[in-house]
Amino acid sequence: MRDGTITPGGIGVLRDGAVLRLTLARPDRLNALGTAGFADLADAVDEADADDGVRVIVLTGEGRAFCAGADLDTVVDAHTVEAAGRAALAVRRTDKPVLAAVNGAAAGAGCSLALACDLVLARRSAYFLLAFAGVGLMPDAGATAVVPAAIGRARAMRMALLGERIPAPTAAEWGLIGEAVDDADFDGAVASMTARLASGPPLAYARIKGAVNEAALPELTRALETERQGQAALLRSGDFAEGVAAFRDRRDAKFTGR
Protein backbone atom coordinates (compact mmCIF):
# COMPACT_ATOMS: atom_id res chain seq x y z
CA MET A 1 0.00 0.00 0.00
CA ARG A 2 1.25 3.47 -0.85
CA ASP A 3 2.37 5.62 2.05
CA GLY A 4 0.32 8.74 2.75
CA THR A 5 -2.86 7.45 1.10
CA ILE A 6 -6.28 6.25 2.18
CA THR A 7 -7.20 2.83 0.86
CA PRO A 8 -10.53 2.22 -0.92
CA GLY A 9 -11.77 0.58 2.28
CA GLY A 10 -10.99 3.67 4.36
CA ILE A 11 -7.63 2.91 6.00
CA GLY A 12 -5.11 5.75 6.17
CA VAL A 13 -1.51 4.57 5.81
CA LEU A 14 1.28 6.87 6.98
CA ARG A 15 4.93 5.89 7.52
CA ASP A 16 7.17 8.02 9.73
CA GLY A 17 10.57 6.39 10.04
CA ALA A 18 10.15 3.18 12.03
CA VAL A 19 6.50 3.94 12.83
CA LEU A 20 3.57 2.88 10.67
CA ARG A 21 0.38 4.71 11.57
CA LEU A 22 -2.85 3.09 10.40
CA THR A 23 -5.89 5.34 10.76
CA LEU A 24 -9.47 4.18 10.43
CA ALA A 25 -10.54 7.07 8.23
CA ARG A 26 -14.30 7.09 7.81
CA PRO A 27 -15.24 9.73 10.39
CA ASP A 28 -18.67 10.35 8.83
CA ARG A 29 -19.49 6.72 9.76
CA LEU A 30 -17.68 6.84 13.13
CA ASN A 31 -15.01 4.80 11.33
CA ALA A 32 -17.30 1.81 10.89
CA LEU A 33 -15.77 -0.48 8.30
CA GLY A 34 -17.09 -2.64 5.50
CA THR A 35 -15.55 -5.85 4.27
CA ALA A 36 -12.99 -3.96 2.18
CA GLY A 37 -11.88 -1.87 5.15
CA PHE A 38 -11.19 -4.87 7.36
CA ALA A 39 -9.36 -6.57 4.48
CA ASP A 40 -7.27 -3.46 3.81
CA LEU A 41 -6.33 -3.29 7.49
CA ALA A 42 -5.24 -6.94 7.50
CA ASP A 43 -3.18 -6.38 4.35
CA ALA A 44 -1.49 -3.29 5.81
CA VAL A 45 -0.47 -5.14 8.97
CA ASP A 46 0.81 -8.10 6.95
CA GLU A 47 2.88 -5.78 4.75
CA ALA A 48 4.33 -4.06 7.81
CA ASP A 49 5.24 -7.43 9.29
CA ALA A 50 7.36 -8.16 6.22
CA ASP A 51 9.11 -4.76 6.37
CA ASP A 52 12.22 -4.77 8.59
CA GLY A 53 12.13 -0.98 8.66
CA VAL A 54 8.85 -0.91 10.58
CA ARG A 55 9.33 -1.28 14.33
CA VAL A 56 5.91 -0.34 15.67
CA ILE A 57 2.37 -0.10 14.31
CA VAL A 58 -0.09 2.43 15.71
CA LEU A 59 -3.80 1.88 15.08
CA THR A 60 -6.16 4.79 15.70
CA GLY A 61 -9.31 6.46 14.41
CA GLU A 62 -10.03 9.76 12.71
CA GLY A 63 -12.41 12.19 14.37
CA ARG A 64 -14.40 11.48 17.52
CA ALA A 65 -14.52 7.67 17.37
CA PHE A 66 -12.01 4.86 17.21
CA CYS A 67 -14.29 2.46 15.34
CA ALA A 68 -18.03 1.77 15.53
CA GLY A 69 -17.55 -1.76 14.19
CA ALA A 70 -19.01 -3.12 10.97
CA ASP A 71 -20.88 -0.61 8.83
CA LEU A 72 -24.51 -1.74 9.00
CA ASP A 73 -25.38 0.50 6.07
CA THR A 74 -23.36 -1.82 3.84
CA VAL A 75 -23.69 -5.55 3.24
CA VAL A 76 -22.58 -7.34 6.40
CA ASP A 77 -22.11 -11.03 5.66
CA ALA A 78 -19.76 -13.96 6.15
CA HIS A 79 -17.09 -12.17 4.11
CA THR A 80 -17.20 -9.25 6.55
CA VAL A 81 -16.79 -11.57 9.52
CA GLU A 82 -13.89 -13.36 7.85
CA ALA A 83 -12.15 -10.09 6.97
CA ALA A 84 -12.53 -8.73 10.52
CA GLY A 85 -11.14 -11.98 11.91
CA ARG A 86 -8.21 -11.84 9.51
CA ALA A 87 -7.42 -8.30 10.68
CA ALA A 88 -7.42 -9.37 14.33
CA LEU A 89 -5.24 -12.39 13.54
CA ALA A 90 -2.78 -10.23 11.57
CA VAL A 91 -2.40 -7.99 14.63
CA ARG A 92 -1.83 -11.04 16.82
CA ARG A 93 0.68 -12.70 14.47
CA THR A 94 2.87 -9.79 13.44
CA ASP A 95 6.22 -9.59 15.23
CA LYS A 96 5.83 -5.81 15.52
CA PRO A 97 4.27 -4.31 18.66
CA VAL A 98 0.83 -2.91 17.81
CA LEU A 99 -0.43 0.03 19.86
CA ALA A 100 -4.13 0.87 19.79
CA ALA A 101 -4.52 4.61 20.37
CA VAL A 102 -8.22 4.64 21.23
CA ASN A 103 -9.38 8.20 20.68
CA GLY A 104 -13.10 7.55 21.16
CA ALA A 105 -15.80 4.91 21.05
CA ALA A 106 -14.63 1.37 20.29
CA ALA A 107 -17.75 -0.67 19.59
CA GLY A 108 -18.55 -4.03 18.01
CA ALA A 109 -15.69 -5.25 15.85
CA GLY A 110 -13.96 -1.95 16.60
CA CYS A 111 -13.79 -3.00 20.25
CA SER A 112 -12.51 -6.43 19.18
CA LEU A 113 -9.77 -4.90 17.03
CA ALA A 114 -8.61 -2.50 19.73
CA LEU A 115 -8.37 -5.29 22.29
CA ALA A 116 -6.49 -7.53 19.85
CA CYS A 117 -3.61 -5.04 19.93
CA ASP A 118 -0.64 -5.59 22.21
CA LEU A 119 -0.98 -2.28 24.02
CA VAL A 120 -4.13 -0.18 24.39
CA LEU A 121 -3.93 3.48 25.39
CA ALA A 122 -7.27 5.27 25.56
CA ARG A 123 -8.68 8.71 26.22
CA ARG A 124 -10.62 8.85 29.48
CA SER A 125 -13.69 9.85 27.47
CA ALA A 126 -13.46 6.73 25.28
CA TYR A 127 -15.43 3.57 25.95
CA PHE A 128 -15.51 -0.09 24.93
CA LEU A 129 -18.71 -1.84 23.88
CA LEU A 130 -19.42 -5.34 22.58
CA ALA A 131 -22.56 -4.19 20.79
CA PHE A 132 -23.21 -7.39 18.81
CA ALA A 133 -26.20 -8.77 20.74
CA GLY A 134 -28.06 -5.52 20.10
CA VAL A 135 -28.39 -6.52 16.45
CA GLY A 136 -28.81 -10.24 17.05
CA LEU A 137 -25.18 -11.25 16.57
CA MET A 138 -22.33 -12.66 18.66
CA PRO A 139 -18.92 -11.05 19.27
CA ASP A 140 -16.36 -11.73 16.54
CA ALA A 141 -12.86 -10.66 15.42
CA GLY A 142 -11.47 -12.73 18.27
CA ALA A 143 -13.35 -11.04 21.12
CA THR A 144 -14.67 -14.33 22.51
CA ALA A 145 -11.05 -15.30 23.27
CA VAL A 146 -9.40 -11.95 23.96
CA VAL A 147 -11.96 -10.45 26.35
CA PRO A 148 -12.28 -13.34 28.84
CA ALA A 149 -8.49 -13.80 28.74
CA ALA A 150 -8.17 -10.20 29.91
CA ILE A 151 -11.00 -9.78 32.41
CA GLY A 152 -12.39 -13.24 33.16
CA ARG A 153 -15.56 -15.06 32.20
CA ALA A 154 -18.00 -13.16 34.44
CA ARG A 155 -17.18 -9.70 33.16
CA ALA A 156 -16.82 -10.95 29.59
CA MET A 157 -20.33 -12.40 29.77
CA ARG A 158 -21.74 -9.09 31.03
CA MET A 159 -20.07 -7.23 28.18
CA ALA A 160 -21.24 -9.71 25.55
CA LEU A 161 -24.75 -10.52 26.78
CA LEU A 162 -25.82 -7.15 28.15
CA GLY A 163 -23.89 -4.89 25.80
CA GLU A 164 -22.70 -2.73 28.66
CA ARG A 165 -20.64 0.33 27.79
CA ILE A 166 -17.31 0.16 29.65
CA PRO A 167 -15.70 3.59 30.21
CA ALA A 168 -11.97 3.67 29.56
CA PRO A 169 -11.01 4.21 33.24
CA THR A 170 -13.06 1.16 34.22
CA ALA A 171 -11.55 -0.84 31.37
CA ALA A 172 -8.08 0.05 32.69
CA GLU A 173 -9.05 -0.85 36.25
CA TRP A 174 -10.34 -4.25 35.08
CA GLY A 175 -7.22 -4.97 33.02
CA LEU A 176 -9.14 -4.90 29.73
CA ILE A 177 -6.77 -2.17 28.48
CA GLY A 178 -3.38 -0.93 29.58
CA GLU A 179 -4.07 2.71 30.42
CA ALA A 180 -6.61 5.53 30.24
CA VAL A 181 -5.23 9.08 30.17
CA ASP A 182 -6.81 12.51 30.34
CA ASP A 183 -8.00 13.65 26.94
CA ALA A 184 -5.66 16.64 26.97
CA ASP A 185 -2.67 14.35 27.57
CA PHE A 186 -3.64 11.67 25.07
CA ASP A 187 -1.64 12.75 22.01
CA GLY A 188 1.50 13.25 24.08
CA ALA A 189 1.12 9.88 25.78
CA VAL A 190 0.67 8.13 22.42
CA ALA A 191 3.72 9.89 20.99
CA SER A 192 5.84 8.97 24.02
CA MET A 193 4.85 5.31 24.00
CA THR A 194 5.30 5.08 20.22
CA ALA A 195 8.80 6.56 20.42
CA ARG A 196 9.74 4.16 23.21
CA LEU A 197 8.57 1.16 21.20
CA ALA A 198 10.25 2.38 18.00
CA SER A 199 13.61 2.64 19.78
CA GLY A 200 13.29 -0.66 21.64
CA PRO A 201 14.78 -4.09 20.83
CA PRO A 202 12.77 -5.55 17.93
CA LEU A 203 14.06 -9.11 18.32
CA ALA A 204 13.18 -9.17 22.02
CA TYR A 205 9.80 -7.56 21.38
CA ALA A 206 8.96 -10.25 18.84
CA ARG A 207 9.86 -13.04 21.27
CA ILE A 208 7.99 -11.38 24.15
CA LYS A 209 4.89 -10.87 22.05
CA GLY A 210 4.94 -14.41 20.72
CA ALA A 211 5.43 -15.98 24.16
CA VAL A 212 2.77 -13.90 25.94
CA ASN A 213 0.20 -14.41 23.20
CA GLU A 214 0.91 -18.14 23.05
CA ALA A 215 0.32 -18.37 26.80
CA ALA A 216 -2.68 -16.03 27.01
CA LEU A 217 -4.42 -16.71 23.68
CA PRO A 218 -3.57 -20.28 22.63
CA GLU A 219 -7.12 -20.84 21.37
CA LEU A 220 -7.51 -17.66 19.33
CA THR A 221 -7.51 -19.41 15.95
CA ARG A 222 -10.12 -21.89 17.11
CA ALA A 223 -12.20 -19.07 18.62
CA LEU A 224 -12.15 -17.24 15.30
CA GLU A 225 -13.48 -20.36 13.57
CA THR A 226 -16.20 -20.80 16.19
CA GLU A 227 -17.15 -17.14 15.74
CA ARG A 228 -17.19 -17.56 11.96
CA GLN A 229 -19.55 -20.52 12.13
CA GLY A 230 -21.82 -18.98 14.74
CA GLN A 231 -21.99 -15.63 13.03
CA ALA A 232 -22.79 -17.26 9.68
CA ALA A 233 -25.91 -18.79 11.21
CA LEU A 234 -26.91 -15.60 13.01
CA LEU A 235 -26.49 -13.48 9.88
CA ARG A 236 -29.22 -15.59 8.25
CA SER A 237 -31.62 -15.16 11.16
CA GLY A 238 -34.71 -13.04 11.39
CA ASP A 239 -33.34 -11.57 14.61
CA PHE A 240 -30.40 -10.08 12.73
CA ALA A 241 -32.70 -8.57 10.11
CA GLU A 242 -34.83 -7.12 12.90
CA GLY A 243 -31.78 -5.84 14.77
CA VAL A 244 -30.47 -3.99 11.73
CA ALA A 245 -33.92 -2.57 10.95
CA ALA A 246 -34.29 -1.36 14.54
CA PHE A 247 -30.80 0.16 14.44
CA ARG A 248 -31.63 2.09 11.28
CA ASP A 249 -35.03 3.16 12.61
CA ARG A 250 -33.56 4.15 15.99
CA ARG A 251 -35.98 1.96 17.95
CA ASP A 252 -35.79 -1.04 20.27
CA ALA A 253 -35.52 -4.36 18.49
CA LYS A 254 -38.20 -7.01 18.94
CA PHE A 255 -36.37 -10.31 18.80
CA THR A 256 -38.33 -13.55 18.26
CA GLY A 257 -35.59 -16.17 18.33
CA ARG A 258 -36.01 -17.02 14.67
Coordinates of C-alpha atoms in Angstrom, one line a residue:
M1 CA 0.0 0.0 0.0
R2 CA 1.3 3.5 -0.9
D3 CA 2.4 5.6 2.0
G4 CA 0.3 8.7 2.7
T5 CA -2.9 7.5 1.1
I6 CA -6.3 6.3 2.2
T7 CA -7.2 2.8 0.9
P8 CA -10.5 2.2 -0.9
G9 CA -11.8 0.6 2.3
G10 CA -11.0 3.7 4.4
I11 CA -7.6 2.9 6.0
G12 CA -5.1 5.7 6.2
V13 CA -1.5 4.6 5.8
L14 CA 1.3 6.9 7.0
R15 CA 4.9 5.9 7.5
D16 CA 7.2 8.0 9.7
G17 CA 10.6 6.4 10.0
A18 CA 10.2 3.2 12.0
V19 CA 6.5 3.9 12.8
L20 CA 3.6 2.9 10.7
R21 CA 0.4 4.7 11.6
L22 CA -2.9 3.1 10.4
T23 CA -5.9 5.3 10.8
L24 CA -9.5 4.2 10.4
A25 CA -10.5 7.1 8.2
R26 CA -14.3 7.1 7.8
P27 CA -15.2 9.7 10.4
D28 CA -18.7 10.3 8.8
R29 CA -19.5 6.7 9.8
L30 CA -17.7 6.8 13.1
N31 CA -15.0 4.8 11.3
A32 CA -17.3 1.8 10.9
L33 CA -15.8 -0.5 8.3
G34 CA -17.1 -2.6 5.5
T35 CA -15.6 -5.9 4.3
A36 CA -13.0 -4.0 2.2
G37 CA -11.9 -1.9 5.1
F38 CA -11.2 -4.9 7.4
A39 CA -9.4 -6.6 4.5
D40 CA -7.3 -3.5 3.8
L41 CA -6.3 -3.3 7.5
A42 CA -5.2 -6.9 7.5
D43 CA -3.2 -6.4 4.4
A44 CA -1.5 -3.3 5.8
V45 CA -0.5 -5.1 9.0
D46 CA 0.8 -8.1 7.0
E47 CA 2.9 -5.8 4.8
A48 CA 4.3 -4.1 7.8
D49 CA 5.2 -7.4 9.3
A50 CA 7.4 -8.2 6.2
D51 CA 9.1 -4.8 6.4
D52 CA 12.2 -4.8 8.6
G53 CA 12.1 -1.0 8.7
V54 CA 8.8 -0.9 10.6
R55 CA 9.3 -1.3 14.3
V56 CA 5.9 -0.3 15.7
I57 CA 2.4 -0.1 14.3
V58 CA -0.1 2.4 15.7
L59 CA -3.8 1.9 15.1
T60 CA -6.2 4.8 15.7
G61 CA -9.3 6.5 14.4
E62 CA -10.0 9.8 12.7
G63 CA -12.4 12.2 14.4
R64 CA -14.4 11.5 17.5
A65 CA -14.5 7.7 17.4
F66 CA -12.0 4.9 17.2
C67 CA -14.3 2.5 15.3
A68 CA -18.0 1.8 15.5
G69 CA -17.5 -1.8 14.2
A70 CA -19.0 -3.1 11.0
D71 CA -20.9 -0.6 8.8
L72 CA -24.5 -1.7 9.0
D73 CA -25.4 0.5 6.1
T74 CA -23.4 -1.8 3.8
V75 CA -23.7 -5.5 3.2
V76 CA -22.6 -7.3 6.4
D77 CA -22.1 -11.0 5.7
A78 CA -19.8 -14.0 6.2
H79 CA -17.1 -12.2 4.1
T80 CA -17.2 -9.3 6.6
V81 CA -16.8 -11.6 9.5
E82 CA -13.9 -13.4 7.9
A83 CA -12.1 -10.1 7.0
A84 CA -12.5 -8.7 10.5
G85 CA -11.1 -12.0 11.9
R86 CA -8.2 -11.8 9.5
A87 CA -7.4 -8.3 10.7
A88 CA -7.4 -9.4 14.3
L89 CA -5.2 -12.4 13.5
A90 CA -2.8 -10.2 11.6
V91 CA -2.4 -8.0 14.6
R92 CA -1.8 -11.0 16.8
R93 CA 0.7 -12.7 14.5
T94 CA 2.9 -9.8 13.4
D95 CA 6.2 -9.6 15.2
K96 CA 5.8 -5.8 15.5
P97 CA 4.3 -4.3 18.7
V98 CA 0.8 -2.9 17.8
L99 CA -0.4 0.0 19.9
A100 CA -4.1 0.9 19.8
A101 CA -4.5 4.6 20.4
V102 CA -8.2 4.6 21.2
N103 CA -9.4 8.2 20.7
G104 CA -13.1 7.6 21.2
A105 CA -15.8 4.9 21.0
A106 CA -14.6 1.4 20.3
A107 CA -17.7 -0.7 19.6
G108 CA -18.5 -4.0 18.0
A109 CA -15.7 -5.3 15.8
G110 CA -14.0 -1.9 16.6
C111 CA -13.8 -3.0 20.2
S112 CA -12.5 -6.4 19.2
L113 CA -9.8 -4.9 17.0
A114 CA -8.6 -2.5 19.7
L115 CA -8.4 -5.3 22.3
A116 CA -6.5 -7.5 19.8
C117 CA -3.6 -5.0 19.9
D118 CA -0.6 -5.6 22.2
L119 CA -1.0 -2.3 24.0
V120 CA -4.1 -0.2 24.4
L121 CA -3.9 3.5 25.4
A122 CA -7.3 5.3 25.6
R123 CA -8.7 8.7 26.2
R124 CA -10.6 8.9 29.5
S125 CA -13.7 9.9 27.5
A126 CA -13.5 6.7 25.3
Y127 CA -15.4 3.6 26.0
F128 CA -15.5 -0.1 24.9
L129 CA -18.7 -1.8 23.9
L130 CA -19.4 -5.3 22.6
A131 CA -22.6 -4.2 20.8
F132 CA -23.2 -7.4 18.8
A133 CA -26.2 -8.8 20.7
G134 CA -28.1 -5.5 20.1
V135 CA -28.4 -6.5 16.4
G136 CA -28.8 -10.2 17.0
L137 CA -25.2 -11.3 16.6
M138 CA -22.3 -12.7 18.7
P139 CA -18.9 -11.0 19.3
D140 CA -16.4 -11.7 16.5
A141 CA -12.9 -10.7 15.4
G142 CA -11.5 -12.7 18.3
A143 CA -13.4 -11.0 21.1
T144 CA -14.7 -14.3 22.5
A145 CA -11.1 -15.3 23.3
V146 CA -9.4 -11.9 24.0
V147 CA -12.0 -10.4 26.3
P148 CA -12.3 -13.3 28.8
A149 CA -8.5 -13.8 28.7
A150 CA -8.2 -10.2 29.9
I151 CA -11.0 -9.8 32.4
G152 CA -12.4 -13.2 33.2
R153 CA -15.6 -15.1 32.2
A154 CA -18.0 -13.2 34.4
R155 CA -17.2 -9.7 33.2
A156 CA -16.8 -11.0 29.6
M157 CA -20.3 -12.4 29.8
R158 CA -21.7 -9.1 31.0
M159 CA -20.1 -7.2 28.2
A160 CA -21.2 -9.7 25.5
L161 CA -24.8 -10.5 26.8
L162 CA -25.8 -7.2 28.2
G163 CA -23.9 -4.9 25.8
E164 CA -22.7 -2.7 28.7
R165 CA -20.6 0.3 27.8
I166 CA -17.3 0.2 29.7
P167 CA -15.7 3.6 30.2
A168 CA -12.0 3.7 29.6
P169 CA -11.0 4.2 33.2
T170 CA -13.1 1.2 34.2
A171 CA -11.5 -0.8 31.4
A172 CA -8.1 0.0 32.7
E173 CA -9.1 -0.9 36.3
W174 CA -10.3 -4.2 35.1
G175 CA -7.2 -5.0 33.0
L176 CA -9.1 -4.9 29.7
I177 CA -6.8 -2.2 28.5
G178 CA -3.4 -0.9 29.6
E179 CA -4.1 2.7 30.4
A180 CA -6.6 5.5 30.2
V181 CA -5.2 9.1 30.2
D182 CA -6.8 12.5 30.3
D183 CA -8.0 13.6 26.9
A184 CA -5.7 16.6 27.0
D185 CA -2.7 14.4 27.6
F186 CA -3.6 11.7 25.1
D187 CA -1.6 12.8 22.0
G188 CA 1.5 13.2 24.1
A189 CA 1.1 9.9 25.8
V190 CA 0.7 8.1 22.4
A191 CA 3.7 9.9 21.0
S192 CA 5.8 9.0 24.0
M193 CA 4.9 5.3 24.0
T194 CA 5.3 5.1 20.2
A195 CA 8.8 6.6 20.4
R196 CA 9.7 4.2 23.2
L197 CA 8.6 1.2 21.2
A198 CA 10.2 2.4 18.0
S199 CA 13.6 2.6 19.8
G200 CA 13.3 -0.7 21.6
P201 CA 14.8 -4.1 20.8
P202 CA 12.8 -5.6 17.9
L203 CA 14.1 -9.1 18.3
A204 CA 13.2 -9.2 22.0
Y205 CA 9.8 -7.6 21.4
A206 CA 9.0 -10.3 18.8
R207 CA 9.9 -13.0 21.3
I208 CA 8.0 -11.4 24.1
K209 CA 4.9 -10.9 22.1
G210 CA 4.9 -14.4 20.7
A211 CA 5.4 -16.0 24.2
V212 CA 2.8 -13.9 25.9
N213 CA 0.2 -14.4 23.2
E214 CA 0.9 -18.1 23.1
A215 CA 0.3 -18.4 26.8
A216 CA -2.7 -16.0 27.0
L217 CA -4.4 -16.7 23.7
P218 CA -3.6 -20.3 22.6
E219 CA -7.1 -20.8 21.4
L220 CA -7.5 -17.7 19.3
T221 CA -7.5 -19.4 15.9
R222 CA -10.1 -21.9 17.1
A223 CA -12.2 -19.1 18.6
L224 CA -12.2 -17.2 15.3
E225 CA -13.5 -20.4 13.6
T226 CA -16.2 -20.8 16.2
E227 CA -17.2 -17.1 15.7
R228 CA -17.2 -17.6 12.0
Q229 CA -19.5 -20.5 12.1
G230 CA -21.8 -19.0 14.7
Q231 CA -22.0 -15.6 13.0
A232 CA -22.8 -17.3 9.7
A233 CA -25.9 -18.8 11.2
L234 CA -26.9 -15.6 13.0
L235 CA -26.5 -13.5 9.9
R236 CA -29.2 -15.6 8.3
S237 CA -31.6 -15.2 11.2
G238 CA -34.7 -13.0 11.4
D239 CA -33.3 -11.6 14.6
F240 CA -30.4 -10.1 12.7
A241 CA -32.7 -8.6 10.1
E242 CA -34.8 -7.1 12.9
G243 CA -31.8 -5.8 14.8
V244 CA -30.5 -4.0 11.7
A245 CA -33.9 -2.6 11.0
A246 CA -34.3 -1.4 14.5
F247 CA -30.8 0.2 14.4
R248 CA -31.6 2.1 11.3
D249 CA -35.0 3.2 12.6
R250 CA -33.6 4.2 16.0
R251 CA -36.0 2.0 17.9
D252 CA -35.8 -1.0 20.3
A253 CA -35.5 -4.4 18.5
K254 CA -38.2 -7.0 18.9
F255 CA -36.4 -10.3 18.8
T256 CA -38.3 -13.5 18.3
G257 CA -35.6 -16.2 18.3
R258 CA -36.0 -17.0 14.7

